[in-house]
Short mmCIF file of C-alpha atoms in Angstrom, two decimals:
data_model
loop_
_atom_site.label_atom_id
_atom_site.label_comp_id
_atom_site.label_asym_id
_atom_site.label_seq_id
_atom_site.Cartn_x
_atom_site.Cartn_y
_atom_site.Cartn_z
CA MET A 1 -20.53 -89.96 105.25
CA SER A 2 -19.54 -91.01 108.59
CA ALA A 3 -17.20 -89.09 110.81
CA VAL A 4 -14.04 -91.00 110.73
CA LEU A 5 -14.16 -93.85 113.22
CA ASP A 6 -11.12 -92.99 115.25
CA HIS A 7 -10.90 -89.41 116.58
CA HIS A 8 -8.55 -89.96 119.50
CA ASP A 9 -5.67 -88.01 118.11
CA ALA A 10 -7.67 -85.41 116.42
CA HIS A 11 -8.19 -82.91 119.07
CA GLY A 12 -6.47 -81.68 122.25
CA HIS A 13 -9.33 -82.39 124.56
CA ASP A 14 -9.90 -86.07 123.33
CA HIS A 15 -7.71 -87.70 125.76
CA ASP A 16 -10.44 -87.34 128.48
CA HIS A 17 -13.35 -87.65 125.92
CA HIS A 18 -13.00 -90.95 124.18
CA ALA A 19 -15.66 -91.51 121.53
CA PRO A 20 -17.82 -94.51 122.56
CA THR A 21 -17.21 -97.49 120.20
CA GLY A 22 -19.09 -100.23 118.59
CA TRP A 23 -22.93 -100.45 118.37
CA ARG A 24 -23.29 -98.30 121.59
CA ARG A 25 -21.82 -95.39 119.90
CA TRP A 26 -24.69 -95.28 117.29
CA VAL A 27 -27.60 -96.47 119.49
CA PHE A 28 -27.01 -94.17 122.24
CA ALA A 29 -25.51 -91.33 120.05
CA THR A 30 -25.85 -87.83 121.48
CA ASN A 31 -23.14 -86.31 119.56
CA HIS A 32 -24.47 -84.14 116.76
CA LYS A 33 -22.02 -85.44 114.16
CA ASP A 34 -23.05 -89.07 114.79
CA ILE A 35 -26.75 -88.29 114.76
CA GLY A 36 -26.13 -86.22 111.49
CA THR A 37 -24.43 -89.17 110.01
CA LEU A 38 -27.26 -91.61 111.07
CA TYR A 39 -29.88 -89.20 109.45
CA LEU A 40 -28.00 -89.04 106.27
CA LEU A 41 -27.58 -92.84 106.00
CA PHE A 42 -31.22 -93.33 106.84
CA ALA A 43 -32.32 -90.93 104.30
CA PHE A 44 -30.17 -92.45 101.51
CA THR A 45 -31.63 -95.95 102.42
CA MET A 46 -35.24 -94.48 102.08
CA LEU A 47 -34.06 -92.78 98.72
CA MET A 48 -33.17 -96.16 97.40
CA VAL A 49 -36.44 -97.70 98.68
CA GLY A 50 -38.63 -94.80 97.13
CA GLY A 51 -36.41 -95.04 94.03
CA LEU A 52 -37.20 -98.74 93.52
CA LEU A 53 -40.86 -97.96 93.82
CA ALA A 54 -40.39 -95.23 91.25
CA LEU A 55 -38.78 -97.79 88.93
CA GLY A 56 -41.67 -100.07 89.35
CA ILE A 57 -43.96 -97.21 88.13
CA ARG A 58 -41.55 -96.42 85.17
CA ALA A 59 -41.42 -100.16 84.28
CA GLU A 60 -45.08 -100.50 84.03
CA LEU A 61 -45.29 -97.26 81.96
CA PHE A 62 -42.50 -98.36 79.49
CA GLN A 63 -45.17 -99.29 76.85
CA PRO A 64 -48.91 -99.15 76.65
CA GLY A 65 -51.09 -101.85 78.22
CA LEU A 66 -50.67 -103.57 81.57
CA GLN A 67 -47.35 -105.26 81.80
CA LEU A 68 -46.18 -105.92 85.31
CA VAL A 69 -48.54 -104.62 87.96
CA ASN A 70 -52.32 -104.21 88.18
CA PRO A 71 -53.87 -100.66 88.66
CA GLU A 72 -54.29 -101.20 92.33
CA LEU A 73 -50.65 -102.09 92.96
CA PHE A 74 -49.75 -99.20 90.62
CA ASN A 75 -51.55 -96.76 92.77
CA GLN A 76 -49.91 -98.17 95.81
CA LEU A 77 -46.52 -97.64 94.26
CA THR A 78 -47.18 -93.98 93.38
CA THR A 79 -48.69 -93.20 96.89
CA MET A 80 -45.76 -94.89 98.76
CA HIS A 81 -43.15 -93.49 96.40
CA GLY A 82 -44.32 -90.02 97.30
CA LEU A 83 -44.70 -90.58 101.04
CA ILE A 84 -41.27 -92.25 101.36
CA MET A 85 -39.39 -89.68 99.30
CA VAL A 86 -40.91 -86.69 101.00
CA PHE A 87 -40.98 -87.80 104.56
CA GLY A 88 -38.40 -90.60 104.50
CA ALA A 89 -35.67 -89.20 102.27
CA ILE A 90 -35.72 -85.48 101.65
CA MET A 91 -36.68 -84.20 105.15
CA PRO A 92 -34.43 -86.56 107.16
CA ALA A 93 -31.43 -85.67 104.72
CA PHE A 94 -31.78 -82.02 105.45
CA VAL A 95 -32.09 -82.72 109.28
CA GLY A 96 -28.85 -84.73 108.85
CA PHE A 97 -27.10 -81.68 107.31
CA ALA A 98 -28.60 -79.56 110.09
CA ASN A 99 -27.18 -81.67 112.89
CA TRP A 100 -23.76 -82.03 111.23
CA MET A 101 -23.35 -78.37 110.21
CA ILE A 102 -25.22 -75.95 112.44
CA PRO A 103 -23.05 -76.41 115.57
CA LEU A 104 -19.90 -76.36 113.44
CA GLN A 105 -21.09 -73.30 111.61
CA ILE A 106 -22.13 -71.27 114.78
CA GLY A 107 -19.25 -72.34 117.09
CA ALA A 108 -21.53 -74.44 119.36
CA SER A 109 -20.23 -77.57 121.15
CA ASP A 110 -23.29 -79.73 120.18
CA MET A 111 -27.12 -79.31 119.56
CA ALA A 112 -28.98 -77.88 122.55
CA PHE A 113 -30.94 -81.14 123.53
CA ALA A 114 -28.63 -83.98 122.79
CA ARG A 115 -30.80 -86.90 124.20
CA MET A 116 -33.97 -85.53 122.43
CA ASN A 117 -31.86 -85.44 119.20
CA ASN A 118 -31.31 -89.24 119.74
CA LEU A 119 -34.89 -89.76 120.25
CA SER A 120 -35.99 -87.69 117.21
CA PHE A 121 -33.80 -89.94 115.02
CA TRP A 122 -34.67 -93.34 116.38
CA LEU A 123 -38.41 -92.55 116.19
CA MET A 124 -38.03 -92.63 112.38
CA ILE A 125 -37.03 -96.24 112.16
CA PRO A 126 -40.34 -97.73 113.41
CA ALA A 127 -42.21 -95.19 111.28
CA ALA A 128 -40.27 -96.19 108.12
CA LEU A 129 -40.66 -99.87 108.91
CA MET A 130 -44.53 -99.30 109.35
CA LEU A 131 -44.74 -97.28 106.11
CA VAL A 132 -42.73 -99.81 104.06
CA GLY A 133 -44.31 -102.79 105.90
CA SER A 134 -47.84 -101.68 104.85
CA PHE A 135 -47.26 -103.39 101.40
CA PHE A 136 -47.60 -106.69 103.29
CA MET A 137 -50.77 -106.04 105.12
CA PRO A 138 -54.29 -107.09 103.91
CA GLY A 139 -55.14 -105.27 100.85
CA GLY A 140 -51.74 -103.84 100.41
CA ALA A 141 -50.25 -100.36 100.92
CA PRO A 142 -52.30 -97.21 101.01
CA ALA A 143 -53.21 -96.29 97.43
CA ALA A 144 -54.86 -92.87 97.86
CA GLY A 145 -51.95 -90.77 96.44
CA TRP A 146 -49.41 -89.18 98.76
CA THR A 147 -51.86 -86.40 99.49
CA LEU A 148 -54.15 -89.01 101.17
CA TYR A 149 -57.29 -87.39 99.89
CA ALA A 150 -60.69 -88.36 101.27
CA PRO A 151 -62.88 -90.19 100.39
CA LEU A 152 -60.19 -92.63 99.08
CA THR A 153 -58.59 -92.77 102.48
CA LEU A 154 -61.96 -93.80 104.12
CA GLN A 155 -62.26 -96.68 102.01
CA MET A 156 -58.73 -98.24 102.27
CA GLY A 157 -57.77 -101.34 104.34
CA PRO A 158 -55.75 -101.53 107.68
CA SER A 159 -52.61 -100.25 106.03
CA MET A 160 -54.10 -96.78 105.91
CA ASP A 161 -54.03 -96.84 109.73
CA ALA A 162 -50.50 -97.90 109.83
CA GLY A 163 -49.73 -95.09 107.36
CA ILE A 164 -51.50 -92.60 109.60
CA PHE A 165 -49.62 -93.88 112.67
CA ALA A 166 -46.28 -93.78 110.75
CA MET A 167 -47.04 -90.02 109.69
CA HIS A 168 -47.79 -89.11 113.33
CA ILE A 169 -44.49 -90.53 114.44
CA LEU A 170 -42.49 -88.85 111.56
CA GLY A 171 -44.34 -85.60 112.54
CA ALA A 172 -43.24 -85.81 116.15
CA SER A 173 -39.71 -86.39 115.11
CA SER A 174 -39.70 -83.36 112.92
CA ILE A 175 -41.19 -81.12 115.60
CA MET A 176 -38.47 -82.37 118.15
CA GLY A 177 -35.76 -81.82 115.75
CA SER A 178 -37.08 -78.34 114.88
CA ILE A 179 -37.27 -77.27 118.52
CA ASN A 180 -33.76 -78.47 118.98
CA ILE A 181 -32.44 -76.47 115.90
CA ILE A 182 -34.17 -73.21 116.94
CA VAL A 183 -32.90 -73.32 120.62
CA THR A 184 -29.47 -74.16 119.36
CA ILE A 185 -29.32 -71.32 116.82
CA LEU A 186 -30.94 -68.78 119.07
CA ASN A 187 -28.96 -69.72 122.25
CA MET A 188 -25.66 -71.30 121.40
CA ARG A 189 -24.09 -69.10 118.84
CA ALA A 190 -20.42 -68.11 119.68
CA PRO A 191 -19.97 -64.54 121.14
CA GLY A 192 -19.81 -62.09 118.28
CA MET A 193 -21.79 -64.16 115.85
CA THR A 194 -24.96 -61.87 115.50
CA LEU A 195 -27.96 -63.13 113.65
CA MET A 196 -27.02 -61.17 110.58
CA LYS A 197 -23.51 -62.79 110.54
CA MET A 198 -24.80 -66.31 110.59
CA PRO A 199 -24.11 -68.43 107.54
CA MET A 200 -27.05 -68.59 105.14
CA PHE A 201 -27.51 -72.41 105.65
CA VAL A 202 -28.03 -71.65 109.44
CA TRP A 203 -30.57 -68.91 108.44
CA THR A 204 -32.59 -71.14 106.07
CA TRP A 205 -32.67 -73.92 108.62
CA LEU A 206 -33.85 -71.46 111.36
CA ILE A 207 -36.79 -70.30 109.16
CA THR A 208 -37.47 -73.86 108.00
CA ALA A 209 -37.64 -74.99 111.71
CA TYR A 210 -40.24 -72.51 112.54
CA LEU A 211 -42.30 -73.64 109.36
CA LEU A 212 -42.16 -77.18 110.45
CA ILE A 213 -43.36 -76.45 114.03
CA ALA A 214 -46.27 -74.34 112.40
CA VAL A 215 -47.52 -76.97 109.84
CA MET A 216 -46.75 -80.43 111.25
CA PRO A 217 -49.67 -80.15 113.72
CA VAL A 218 -52.03 -79.30 110.82
CA LEU A 219 -51.06 -82.45 108.90
CA ALA A 220 -51.56 -84.40 112.30
CA GLY A 221 -54.96 -82.93 112.60
CA ALA A 222 -56.08 -83.90 109.14
CA ILE A 223 -54.94 -87.33 109.27
CA THR A 224 -56.48 -87.79 112.86
CA MET A 225 -59.80 -86.58 111.41
CA THR A 226 -59.37 -89.16 108.69
CA LEU A 227 -58.79 -91.78 111.40
CA THR A 228 -61.85 -90.86 113.38
CA ASP A 229 -63.90 -90.94 110.17
CA ARG A 230 -62.66 -94.31 109.38
CA HIS A 231 -63.38 -95.87 112.93
CA PHE A 232 -65.19 -93.61 115.30
CA GLY A 233 -68.30 -92.50 113.30
CA THR A 234 -67.45 -88.90 112.72
CA SER A 235 -68.06 -87.35 109.33
CA PHE A 236 -65.52 -84.62 108.74
CA PHE A 237 -64.83 -85.76 105.12
CA ASN A 238 -67.66 -88.23 104.58
CA PRO A 239 -70.36 -86.83 102.31
CA ALA A 240 -72.78 -89.59 103.49
CA GLY A 241 -72.83 -88.03 106.91
CA GLY A 242 -72.61 -84.37 105.88
CA GLY A 243 -68.95 -84.01 105.70
CA ASP A 244 -66.81 -82.40 102.97
CA PRO A 245 -64.00 -84.07 101.13
CA VAL A 246 -62.80 -80.71 99.86
CA MET A 247 -62.37 -79.49 103.41
CA TYR A 248 -59.52 -82.21 103.66
CA GLN A 249 -57.80 -80.67 100.72
CA HIS A 250 -57.81 -77.27 102.39
CA ILE A 251 -56.38 -78.58 105.63
CA PHE A 252 -53.83 -80.83 103.84
CA TRP A 253 -52.53 -78.09 101.42
CA PHE A 254 -52.37 -75.51 104.36
CA PHE A 255 -49.65 -77.94 105.48
CA GLY A 256 -48.64 -79.01 102.04
CA HIS A 257 -47.48 -75.76 100.48
CA PRO A 258 -45.32 -74.60 103.51
CA GLU A 259 -43.92 -78.23 103.34
CA VAL A 260 -42.77 -77.64 99.80
CA TYR A 261 -40.63 -74.79 101.11
CA ILE A 262 -39.48 -76.75 104.11
CA MET A 263 -37.92 -79.07 101.43
CA ILE A 264 -36.32 -76.28 99.43
CA LEU A 265 -35.22 -73.63 101.83
CA PRO A 266 -32.33 -75.77 103.29
CA ALA A 267 -31.37 -76.32 99.65
CA PHE A 268 -31.00 -72.65 99.10
CA GLY A 269 -29.06 -72.44 102.14
CA ILE A 270 -26.45 -74.99 100.85
CA VAL A 271 -26.24 -73.46 97.40
CA SER A 272 -25.58 -70.15 99.21
CA GLN A 273 -22.54 -71.68 100.89
CA VAL A 274 -21.19 -73.42 97.86
CA VAL A 275 -21.50 -70.80 95.21
CA PRO A 276 -19.41 -67.98 97.05
CA ALA A 277 -16.82 -70.60 97.98
CA PHE A 278 -16.08 -71.55 94.28
CA ALA A 279 -16.62 -67.98 92.92
CA ARG A 280 -14.16 -66.91 95.53
CA LYS A 281 -16.33 -63.87 96.39
CA LYS A 282 -18.67 -62.93 99.23
CA LEU A 283 -22.26 -63.84 98.76
CA PHE A 284 -23.91 -61.01 96.84
CA GLY A 285 -26.67 -59.27 98.88
CA TYR A 286 -26.57 -61.27 102.06
CA ALA A 287 -29.26 -59.27 103.83
CA SER A 288 -31.67 -59.46 100.83
CA MET A 289 -31.20 -63.29 100.89
CA VAL A 290 -32.29 -63.53 104.51
CA TYR A 291 -35.20 -61.25 103.99
CA ALA A 292 -36.09 -63.30 100.72
CA THR A 293 -36.07 -66.49 102.77
CA GLY A 294 -38.29 -64.94 105.38
CA SER A 295 -40.68 -63.65 102.80
CA ILE A 296 -41.01 -67.09 101.09
CA ALA A 297 -41.76 -68.65 104.49
CA ILE A 298 -44.57 -66.16 105.12
CA LEU A 299 -45.97 -66.09 101.71
CA SER A 300 -46.15 -69.99 101.68
CA PHE A 301 -49.02 -69.77 104.27
CA VAL A 302 -51.27 -67.79 101.90
CA VAL A 303 -50.98 -69.78 98.64
CA TRP A 304 -52.29 -73.19 99.64
CA ALA A 305 -55.46 -73.32 97.35
CA HIS A 306 -53.46 -72.99 94.02
CA HIS A 307 -53.41 -76.79 94.35
CA MET A 308 -57.27 -76.72 94.23
CA PHE A 309 -58.24 -74.56 91.30
CA THR A 310 -60.42 -77.37 90.01
CA THR A 311 -62.54 -77.94 93.10
CA GLY A 312 -65.18 -75.41 92.22
CA MET A 313 -63.53 -72.43 93.91
CA PRO A 314 -65.14 -69.00 93.30
CA VAL A 315 -63.38 -66.75 90.81
CA THR A 316 -62.49 -64.30 93.48
CA GLY A 317 -60.77 -67.16 95.34
CA GLN A 318 -58.95 -68.14 92.16
CA LEU A 319 -57.69 -64.75 91.49
CA PHE A 320 -56.49 -64.26 95.10
CA PHE A 321 -54.47 -67.36 95.02
CA MET A 322 -53.33 -66.78 91.55
CA TYR A 323 -51.79 -63.37 92.29
CA SER A 324 -50.40 -64.51 95.72
CA THR A 325 -48.61 -67.46 93.98
CA MET A 326 -47.19 -65.25 91.53
CA LEU A 327 -45.90 -62.97 94.31
CA ILE A 328 -43.75 -65.79 95.72
CA ALA A 329 -41.69 -65.83 92.45
CA VAL A 330 -40.18 -62.34 93.57
CA PRO A 331 -38.32 -63.52 96.58
CA THR A 332 -37.37 -66.63 94.80
CA GLY A 333 -36.15 -64.55 91.83
CA VAL A 334 -34.11 -62.46 94.18
CA LYS A 335 -32.17 -65.56 95.39
CA ILE A 336 -31.42 -66.70 91.81
CA PHE A 337 -30.33 -63.19 90.94
CA ASN A 338 -28.07 -63.12 93.98
CA TRP A 339 -26.42 -66.50 93.13
CA ILE A 340 -25.84 -65.23 89.56
CA ALA A 341 -24.44 -61.99 90.81
CA THR A 342 -22.10 -63.82 93.28
CA MET A 343 -20.63 -65.78 90.24
CA TRP A 344 -20.45 -62.55 88.12
CA LYS A 345 -16.71 -61.68 87.61
CA GLY A 346 -15.74 -64.22 90.30
CA SER A 347 -12.69 -66.40 89.73
CA MET A 348 -14.70 -69.51 89.31
CA THR A 349 -13.73 -73.11 89.38
CA PHE A 350 -15.88 -75.92 88.59
CA GLU A 351 -15.12 -78.71 91.12
CA THR A 352 -17.96 -81.10 91.72
CA PRO A 353 -19.77 -79.17 94.51
CA MET A 354 -19.99 -76.03 92.15
CA LEU A 355 -21.11 -78.34 89.29
CA TRP A 356 -24.12 -79.48 91.48
CA ALA A 357 -24.82 -75.92 92.59
CA VAL A 358 -24.87 -74.46 89.11
CA GLY A 359 -26.79 -77.48 87.89
CA PHE A 360 -29.29 -76.72 90.75
CA ILE A 361 -29.63 -73.19 89.81
CA PHE A 362 -30.32 -73.97 86.15
CA VAL A 363 -32.77 -76.82 86.62
CA PHE A 364 -34.45 -75.36 89.68
CA THR A 365 -35.07 -72.17 87.65
CA MET A 366 -36.77 -74.31 84.94
CA GLY A 367 -39.04 -75.88 87.58
CA GLY A 368 -39.86 -72.55 89.09
CA PHE A 369 -40.97 -71.27 85.61
CA THR A 370 -43.32 -74.31 85.15
CA GLY A 371 -44.62 -73.47 88.64
CA LEU A 372 -45.41 -69.86 87.58
CA ILE A 373 -47.16 -71.29 84.54
CA LEU A 374 -49.34 -73.55 86.89
CA SER A 375 -50.18 -70.55 89.02
CA VAL A 376 -52.31 -69.21 86.13
CA ALA A 377 -55.79 -70.52 87.03
CA PRO A 378 -57.03 -71.14 83.52
CA ILE A 379 -53.78 -72.85 82.44
CA ASP A 380 -53.86 -74.90 85.66
CA ILE A 381 -57.37 -76.02 85.09
CA GLN A 382 -56.11 -77.63 81.84
CA MET A 383 -52.92 -78.96 83.35
CA GLN A 384 -54.32 -80.16 86.64
CA ASP A 385 -53.45 -83.92 87.50
CA THR A 386 -51.42 -84.30 84.13
CA TYR A 387 -47.92 -85.24 83.81
CA TYR A 388 -47.02 -81.60 83.40
CA VAL A 389 -47.51 -81.33 87.15
CA VAL A 390 -45.43 -84.29 87.72
CA ALA A 391 -42.60 -82.77 85.75
CA HIS A 392 -42.92 -79.46 87.53
CA PHE A 393 -42.56 -80.85 91.05
CA HIS A 394 -39.94 -83.29 90.13
CA TYR A 395 -37.90 -80.42 88.64
CA VAL A 396 -38.15 -78.52 92.01
CA LEU A 397 -37.81 -81.45 94.33
CA VAL A 398 -35.34 -83.84 92.66
CA ALA A 399 -33.29 -81.10 90.83
CA GLY A 400 -33.97 -78.74 93.61
CA SER A 401 -33.68 -80.50 97.00
CA LEU A 402 -31.64 -83.48 95.77
CA PHE A 403 -29.13 -81.70 93.59
CA ALA A 404 -28.47 -79.15 96.30
CA MET A 405 -27.88 -81.99 98.74
CA PHE A 406 -25.27 -83.56 96.46
CA ALA A 407 -23.62 -80.14 96.35
CA GLY A 408 -23.47 -80.10 100.10
CA ILE A 409 -22.24 -83.61 100.44
CA TYR A 410 -19.27 -83.10 97.98
CA TYR A 411 -18.63 -79.76 99.72
CA TRP A 412 -18.44 -80.97 103.27
CA LEU A 413 -17.44 -84.64 102.83
CA PRO A 414 -13.80 -83.86 103.20
CA LYS A 415 -14.70 -82.17 106.61
CA TRP A 416 -16.93 -85.11 107.57
CA THR A 417 -14.61 -87.95 106.70
CA GLY A 418 -11.09 -86.58 106.50
CA VAL A 419 -10.51 -87.71 102.88
CA MET A 420 -11.09 -86.12 99.41
CA TYR A 421 -13.55 -87.87 97.27
CA SER A 422 -12.33 -88.65 93.67
CA GLU A 423 -13.03 -85.59 91.51
CA THR A 424 -13.36 -87.84 88.54
CA ARG A 425 -16.05 -90.02 90.10
CA GLY A 426 -17.85 -86.84 91.41
CA LYS A 427 -18.01 -85.43 87.82
CA ILE A 428 -19.25 -88.66 86.33
CA HIS A 429 -21.86 -88.81 88.98
CA PHE A 430 -22.91 -85.24 88.26
CA TRP A 431 -23.14 -85.51 84.43
CA TRP A 432 -24.73 -88.96 84.67
CA SER A 433 -27.48 -87.74 86.98
CA MET A 434 -27.95 -84.42 85.20
CA ILE A 435 -28.44 -85.90 81.67
CA SER A 436 -30.57 -88.72 82.93
CA PHE A 437 -32.73 -86.63 85.04
CA ASN A 438 -33.57 -84.37 82.06
CA VAL A 439 -34.18 -87.36 79.83
CA THR A 440 -36.58 -88.69 82.52
CA PHE A 441 -38.62 -85.65 83.33
CA PHE A 442 -38.42 -83.14 80.39
CA PRO A 443 -40.55 -85.30 78.16
CA MET A 444 -43.24 -85.30 80.84
CA HIS A 445 -44.01 -81.66 80.13
CA PHE A 446 -44.96 -82.61 76.68
CA LEU A 447 -47.09 -85.69 77.89
CA GLY A 448 -48.84 -83.29 80.32
CA LEU A 449 -49.62 -80.60 77.61
CA ALA A 450 -50.93 -83.44 75.40
CA GLY A 451 -53.38 -84.42 78.21
CA MET A 452 -51.80 -87.47 79.68
CA PRO A 453 -53.24 -87.92 83.35
CA ARG A 454 -51.03 -88.90 86.25
CA ARG A 455 -51.44 -91.94 88.49
CA TYR A 456 -52.76 -93.96 85.51
CA ALA A 457 -51.27 -97.49 84.93
CA ASP A 458 -52.10 -97.51 81.30
CA TYR A 459 -52.38 -95.02 78.46
CA PRO A 460 -53.29 -94.68 74.75
CA MET A 461 -50.84 -95.29 71.98
CA GLN A 462 -50.04 -91.66 71.19
CA PHE A 463 -48.24 -91.28 74.50
CA ALA A 464 -45.93 -94.30 73.98
CA ASP A 465 -42.74 -92.68 72.70
CA PHE A 466 -42.27 -90.06 75.45
CA ASN A 467 -43.18 -92.67 78.19
CA MET A 468 -40.50 -95.07 76.82
CA VAL A 469 -37.81 -92.19 76.82
CA ALA A 470 -38.85 -91.22 80.37
CA SER A 471 -38.58 -94.79 81.56
CA ILE A 472 -35.17 -95.38 80.12
CA GLY A 473 -33.97 -92.05 81.73
CA ALA A 474 -35.34 -93.19 85.11
CA PHE A 475 -33.40 -96.29 85.24
CA PHE A 476 -30.20 -94.56 84.27
CA PHE A 477 -30.86 -92.04 86.99
CA GLY A 478 -31.52 -94.63 89.46
CA PHE A 479 -28.21 -96.45 88.72
CA ALA A 480 -26.37 -93.13 88.91
CA GLN A 481 -27.22 -92.88 92.67
CA VAL A 482 -26.21 -96.43 93.25
CA TYR A 483 -22.81 -95.43 91.51
CA PHE A 484 -22.60 -92.43 93.90
CA PHE A 485 -22.91 -94.64 96.93
CA LEU A 486 -20.45 -97.32 95.83
CA ALA A 487 -17.93 -95.05 94.11
CA VAL A 488 -18.06 -91.90 96.43
CA VAL A 489 -19.69 -92.63 99.73
CA VAL A 490 -18.32 -96.09 100.65
CA PRO A 491 -14.67 -95.16 99.79
CA ALA A 492 -14.89 -91.89 101.95
CA MET A 493 -16.54 -93.89 104.89
CA ARG A 494 -13.78 -96.38 104.84
CA GLY A 495 -11.16 -93.42 104.74
CA LYS A 496 -9.81 -94.39 101.33
CA GLY A 497 -8.47 -91.55 99.29
CA GLU A 498 -6.04 -88.60 99.67
CA LYS A 499 -6.15 -86.98 103.14
CA ALA A 500 -8.05 -83.87 103.24
CA VAL A 501 -6.62 -80.68 104.52
CA GLN A 502 -8.26 -78.47 106.99
CA LYS A 503 -9.70 -76.11 104.38
CA PRO A 504 -9.77 -78.08 101.01
CA TRP A 505 -11.56 -75.15 99.17
CA GLU A 506 -9.67 -72.03 98.69
CA GLY A 507 -12.71 -69.76 98.66
CA ALA A 508 -14.63 -71.36 101.56
CA GLU A 509 -15.47 -69.27 104.63
CA GLY A 510 -17.08 -70.21 107.87
CA LEU A 511 -16.12 -71.78 111.28
CA GLU A 512 -16.37 -75.36 110.09
CA TRP A 513 -13.05 -74.73 108.04
CA GLU A 514 -11.35 -73.69 111.32
CA VAL A 515 -11.33 -77.17 112.66
CA PRO A 516 -9.21 -80.07 111.50
CA SER A 517 -10.43 -82.50 108.87
CA PRO A 518 -12.08 -84.83 109.80
CA ALA A 519 -14.01 -82.64 112.38
CA PRO A 520 -12.96 -83.93 115.85
CA PHE A 521 -15.43 -85.90 117.90
CA HIS A 522 -15.82 -82.83 120.26
CA THR A 523 -15.44 -79.25 118.73
CA PHE A 524 -15.63 -75.77 120.20
CA GLU A 525 -15.94 -76.91 123.87
CA ASN A 526 -14.97 -73.47 124.62
CA PRO A 527 -16.77 -70.86 122.43
CA PRO A 528 -14.44 -69.50 119.73
CA LYS A 529 -13.22 -65.93 119.59
CA LEU A 530 -14.39 -64.63 116.33
CA ASP A 531 -13.05 -62.04 114.03
CA ALA A 532 -15.20 -59.10 112.83
CA THR A 533 -16.81 -61.24 109.97
CA ALA A 534 -17.64 -64.03 112.38
CA THR A 535 -16.17 -66.47 109.93
CA LYS A 536 -12.60 -67.02 111.43
CA VAL A 537 -11.34 -67.86 114.79
CA ILE A 538 -8.83 -65.46 116.24
CA GLY A 539 -5.92 -66.95 118.08
#
């Protein structure tokens, strides 16, 4: 995943711009490629940590009864698994993609604010250490669920404060990263690349960055109110002082629902790059894809209370949130239709990136359908807080965000490292992950329909078989990601494998394929002159 460590010969300008070497290159990194690499490696590390916690959860649920952990530790595992995966793995990984690819795709020499870029990465390290370290504080890690609902958060030990502080730092990092991305995209595009000629990945990140700036302060407000309730005698969420715990839910989900789209829009962008490349066709309905992305972003602000159908909301409110949630299915459906139309009658080949992209479309669509089912208030009231919901959001976040990331990694890895990954190993990783993912999460739909509540460390006998199947699948899925790192990432970082050509994929379009593989340390020092489609450099 690293840019190849010696770029001196890769580019005409490099004789007077030697890449710094050793630890200084990474600690003081201001180059967008190096910072992108740091983000991706950090995200993968956190994916492994969050995955270990998930395996702890599944090991406990392998059979009925309390086997390995007590209920209190079980709740800590579920809470920290959620927080680490959302804020430590998925979001930083997409920021890593943004850092690597946006300047290359728009013909910019780097990100707009290089030093701020460095700061926004290094802020994540103390925040991650604080989150993970909370397990070793008195009373253990926060155990209020990843949503940090009051009044549980008002009763937690000191680790809750560490968690709140870590979330603030991660939020500041996200906001700085977003400002950087917006300024880069709006001000540093190569002449001739109008907004409607930008690659879809750049578009999805532009919209995502605006979403982040809009909602991270809302989360900051909610957890700061929690902090003052805990230590400074306020009663925002404490009923004993006239506060309202349900108000916390409103504030949290006003952040939380756009956050869901923050985690999926860049995935849509990656899939919109990969599918046309391997169908060897232009993306069908580019403009409608852009408008659909914008529509999803706007609608994401008006649907937050569909997470709260069981809080005693008036029927009028339930109807509004039910219909507005269903409405979001329209622009999302537009995207899925456009990807399928792009593949239709294309001359398709199924290299590893395309397998991941098609796998994404299939499994994300299933997750979308279960979301549509949960948008129906009467059904949601039955399904609320059951494993059906767990199945739904893992289908859209694991099979959504994570599978799209794998598509992007395999697609751009030759450009990042200068070597081709092994196609056989990539396909083993894909099928191993795809099968074990479905073995893990598909049975959870049935567990939820049968009434098994989430976040319980124990369960009655009738849920035993499906839980055992899910636990076995989870361990296989976890090992598949270890295999990916050892068999695909490590050889690529060491430069082992056949040398990648400048454009390894026949149907790929975009400026990133106009520079050598690996991408030189400095690219596009002078803005490239673009052809009419803004995908190729003239001369």
